[in-house]
Short mmCIF file of C-alpha atoms in Angstrom, two decimals:
data_model
loop_
_atom_site.label_atom_id
_atom_site.label_comp_id
_atom_site.label_asym_id
_atom_site.label_seq_id
_atom_site.Cartn_x
_atom_site.Cartn_y
_atom_site.Cartn_z
CA MET X 1 -0.77 -20.72 -19.12
CA THR X 2 1.89 -22.07 -21.22
CA ARG X 3 5.40 -23.90 -20.80
CA MET X 4 8.35 -21.78 -21.03
CA PRO X 5 11.11 -22.62 -23.64
CA MET X 6 13.58 -24.75 -21.97
CA LEU X 7 16.25 -22.03 -22.88
CA MET X 8 14.92 -19.66 -20.45
CA ALA X 9 16.63 -19.61 -17.27
CA LEU X 10 16.52 -17.11 -14.08
CA SER X 11 19.67 -15.04 -13.85
CA ILE X 12 22.38 -15.55 -11.24
CA THR X 13 20.35 -13.86 -8.51
CA LEU X 14 16.58 -13.51 -7.99
CA VAL X 15 15.47 -9.81 -8.85
CA PHE X 16 12.65 -8.53 -6.89
CA ALA X 17 9.91 -6.76 -8.38
CA ALA X 18 9.93 -4.16 -5.72
CA GLY X 19 11.75 -0.86 -6.33
CA ALA X 20 15.34 -0.21 -5.74
CA PHE X 21 17.11 -1.14 -2.71
CA ALA X 22 20.30 0.28 -1.17
CA ALA X 23 22.93 -2.60 -0.96
CA GLN X 24 22.39 -3.90 2.53
CA PRO X 25 23.46 -7.04 4.40
CA LEU X 26 20.81 -9.44 5.86
CA ASP X 27 20.94 -12.32 8.28
CA CYS X 28 19.90 -15.78 7.32
CA TYR X 29 18.69 -19.19 9.06
CA TYR X 30 20.17 -22.14 7.86
CA ALA X 31 21.91 -25.59 8.85
CA ALA X 32 25.48 -25.67 7.82
CA ARG X 33 27.30 -28.85 6.49
CA PRO X 34 28.31 -31.38 8.81
CA THR X 35 32.08 -30.94 9.93
CA ALA X 36 34.23 -33.37 12.18
CA ALA X 37 33.62 -30.97 15.08
CA ASN X 38 29.82 -30.53 14.47
CA ARG X 39 28.38 -33.90 12.91
CA LYS X 40 24.78 -32.85 13.09
CA PRO X 41 24.34 -29.07 12.83
CA GLU X 42 21.01 -27.63 13.57
CA MET X 43 19.13 -24.62 12.15
CA SER X 44 20.54 -21.29 13.41
CA ILE X 45 20.95 -17.70 12.64
CA HIS X 46 24.07 -16.54 10.63
CA GLN X 47 24.69 -12.93 10.50
CA ASN X 48 25.54 -10.71 7.33
CA CYS X 49 24.99 -14.03 4.98
CA ALA X 50 23.31 -12.45 2.28
CA ILE X 51 23.22 -9.14 0.43
CA VAL X 52 20.41 -7.27 -1.37
CA SER X 53 21.99 -5.01 -4.05
CA GLY X 54 20.81 -1.87 -5.17
CA ASP X 55 18.79 -3.48 -8.03
CA GLY X 56 16.76 -5.72 -5.23
CA SER X 57 18.67 -8.94 -6.28
CA VAL X 58 19.84 -11.27 -3.58
CA ARG X 59 23.25 -13.20 -3.44
CA ILE X 60 24.81 -15.38 -0.63
CA ARG X 61 28.16 -14.33 0.52
CA THR X 62 30.90 -16.73 -0.46
CA ARG X 63 31.90 -17.96 2.97
CA HIS X 64 28.11 -18.95 3.70
CA LEU X 65 27.73 -20.38 0.22
CA LYS X 66 30.60 -22.66 1.08
CA ALA X 67 29.23 -23.44 4.59
CA LEU X 68 25.50 -24.69 3.46
CA TYR X 69 24.68 -28.15 3.38
CA PHE X 70 23.92 -29.31 -0.33
CA ASN X 71 21.80 -32.29 -1.05
CA ALA X 72 22.01 -35.13 -3.72
CA ASP X 73 20.28 -32.73 -6.10
CA GLY X 74 22.87 -30.00 -5.26
CA LEU X 75 20.40 -27.85 -3.77
CA ALA X 76 20.52 -26.41 -0.09
CA THR X 77 17.70 -24.38 1.68
CA LEU X 78 17.93 -21.22 3.63
CA ASN X 79 15.71 -18.38 5.00
CA VAL X 80 16.81 -14.87 4.26
CA LYS X 81 15.43 -12.54 7.25
CA GLY X 82 12.68 -10.31 5.75
CA ARG X 83 12.66 -12.10 2.59
CA GLY X 84 11.59 -15.79 2.91
CA TRP X 85 12.74 -19.22 1.83
CA PHE X 86 15.29 -19.53 -0.88
CA TYR X 87 16.92 -22.79 -2.84
CA VAL X 88 20.42 -22.20 -3.47
CA ARG X 89 22.91 -23.83 -6.06
CA ARG X 90 26.38 -24.47 -5.37
CA ASN X 91 27.09 -21.84 -8.22
CA GLY X 92 25.38 -19.13 -6.28
CA HIS X 93 22.16 -19.18 -8.08
CA VAL X 94 19.14 -18.44 -5.77
CA LEU X 95 15.48 -19.09 -6.11
CA GLU X 96 12.82 -17.55 -3.74
CA VAL X 97 9.98 -19.97 -3.23
CA LEU X 98 6.77 -20.42 -1.13
CA SER X 99 6.87 -21.62 2.38
CA ILE X 100 5.29 -24.61 3.73
CA ASP X 101 5.36 -25.89 7.49
CA ASN X 102 7.83 -23.12 8.36
CA GLY X 103 10.25 -24.34 5.60
CA ALA X 104 11.00 -24.18 2.09
CA ASP X 105 8.46 -25.53 -0.53
CA GLU X 106 9.28 -29.06 -1.61
CA PHE X 107 9.55 -30.20 -5.13
CA SER X 108 6.67 -32.47 -6.14
CA GLU X 109 6.72 -34.06 -9.45
CA GLY X 110 10.09 -32.14 -10.30
CA LEU X 111 8.42 -28.71 -9.69
CA VAL X 112 8.60 -26.20 -6.77
CA ARG X 113 6.37 -23.23 -6.18
CA GLY X 114 7.82 -19.71 -6.46
CA ARG X 115 6.31 -16.07 -7.19
CA SER X 116 6.94 -13.74 -9.98
CA HIS X 117 5.07 -10.60 -10.48
CA GLY X 118 2.91 -11.43 -7.44
CA LYS X 119 1.70 -14.69 -9.08
CA VAL X 120 2.66 -18.18 -8.41
CA ALA X 121 4.83 -19.79 -10.99
CA PHE X 122 6.29 -23.45 -11.19
CA PHE X 123 10.17 -24.07 -11.42
CA ASP X 124 12.28 -27.14 -11.99
CA ARG X 125 15.40 -28.17 -10.18
CA SER X 126 17.67 -26.10 -12.29
CA PHE X 127 15.52 -22.93 -11.50
CA ARG X 128 13.95 -22.60 -15.06
CA MET X 129 10.42 -21.21 -14.80
CA VAL X 130 8.54 -23.96 -16.28
CA LEU X 131 4.95 -22.79 -16.21
CA LEU X 132 4.25 -19.13 -16.09
CA PRO X 133 2.67 -17.05 -13.10
CA ALA X 134 -0.98 -16.90 -13.84
CA TYR X 135 -2.61 -17.64 -10.46
CA ASP X 136 -2.86 -16.10 -7.15
CA PHE X 137 -2.23 -19.28 -5.50
CA ALA X 138 -1.35 -22.80 -6.33
CA TRP X 139 -0.93 -26.10 -4.43
CA ALA X 140 1.89 -28.61 -5.34
CA PHE X 141 1.27 -30.87 -8.13
CA GLU X 142 -0.09 -34.45 -7.20
CA ASN X 143 -1.05 -37.19 -9.46
CA GLY X 144 -0.22 -34.91 -12.28
CA ARG X 145 -2.57 -31.91 -11.49
CA ALA X 146 -2.27 -28.77 -9.36
CA LEU X 147 -5.23 -26.99 -7.39
CA VAL X 148 -4.99 -23.20 -8.32
CA CYS X 149 -6.91 -20.39 -7.65
CA SER X 150 -7.36 -16.69 -8.84
CA GLY X 151 -9.02 -13.98 -6.89
CA CYS X 152 -8.21 -15.95 -3.55
CA LYS X 153 -6.46 -14.38 -0.60
CA GLU X 154 -3.87 -15.63 1.97
CA LYS X 155 -4.20 -15.21 5.49
CA ILE X 156 -2.85 -15.97 8.83
CA VAL X 157 -5.00 -18.87 10.80
CA ALA X 158 -6.12 -17.22 13.84
CA ASP X 159 -4.48 -18.14 17.05
CA ASP X 160 -2.14 -20.43 15.62
CA PRO X 161 1.35 -19.88 17.19
CA GLU X 162 2.98 -21.35 13.99
CA ASN X 163 1.70 -18.60 12.07
CA HIS X 164 0.24 -21.09 9.35
CA HIS X 165 -1.63 -19.70 6.53
CA THR X 166 -5.02 -20.45 4.70
CA VAL X 167 -6.41 -19.58 1.50
CA THR X 168 -9.83 -18.25 1.22
CA GLY X 169 -12.16 -17.06 -1.47
CA GLY X 170 -11.57 -16.78 -5.30
CA LEU X 171 -12.26 -19.22 -8.11
CA TRP X 172 -10.46 -22.59 -8.05
CA GLY X 173 -9.71 -25.43 -10.54
CA TYR X 174 -6.78 -27.64 -11.65
CA ILE X 175 -3.91 -27.54 -14.14
CA ASP X 176 -1.74 -29.88 -15.64
CA HIS X 177 2.07 -30.14 -16.27
CA HIS X 178 1.47 -28.15 -19.24
CA GLY X 179 -0.72 -25.28 -17.60
CA LYS X 180 -3.82 -26.64 -19.35
CA GLU X 181 -6.84 -26.18 -16.99
CA VAL X 182 -8.14 -29.61 -16.88
CA ILE X 183 -10.68 -28.50 -14.40
CA PRO X 184 -11.63 -24.81 -15.35
CA VAL X 185 -10.80 -22.18 -12.77
CA LYS X 186 -14.48 -21.28 -12.17
CA TYR X 187 -15.62 -23.18 -9.23
CA SER X 188 -15.56 -22.75 -5.44
CA ARG X 189 -12.79 -24.63 -3.82
CA GLY X 190 -15.05 -27.46 -2.44
CA GLU X 191 -16.53 -28.05 -6.04
CA ALA X 192 -13.15 -28.05 -7.74
CA LEU X 193 -12.06 -30.72 -5.20
CA ARG X 194 -15.22 -32.82 -5.91
CA ARG X 195 -14.61 -32.68 -9.49
CA ASP X 196 -11.05 -33.88 -8.91
CA GLU X 197 -12.22 -36.68 -7.10
CA LEU X 198 -14.62 -37.76 -9.74
CA MET X 199 -11.87 -37.55 -12.38
CA GLU X 200 -9.82 -40.19 -10.12
CA ARG X 201 -12.59 -42.78 -10.17
#
């Protein structure tokens, strides 16, 4: 896996790999920006806030884009019904990301996890793809490394009312910020974790 050229950027909307869709409105779940009338808005459903175009791309309707709460980095989060969690920029650019604890994946060491062609890729805050999609799953970066796996499967934890997922099977290892396998992806998850602990000593 290699670092993408810095000039490469996602288009204004995220295009899904699935087949063509008829243009259709979708509901969203987000917390609007504070107003004088509502100083502490909570997460709630907003009808017809997003549109999926015929090519599968998603865009946020203008009035909802204006209503979103943007943080200091100029990013807002929202869940598009049936699509998952997205980061949104003020200019309408969107990036679909993995979910964690029933929310959008958080940036760690400057990168966030998303999917491309069924694999996990890493993106920076400008939504540039920094690390190409090469693994079936990846954890967030920590101490300069990310735990990744090939051939692993995600599944819902049994009897969990929060519908958390777990990842099982496959081969595991660690990559660095350049996508280099600093621990080769050829071990069980437990063995990869042990080897990572040895590197920390």
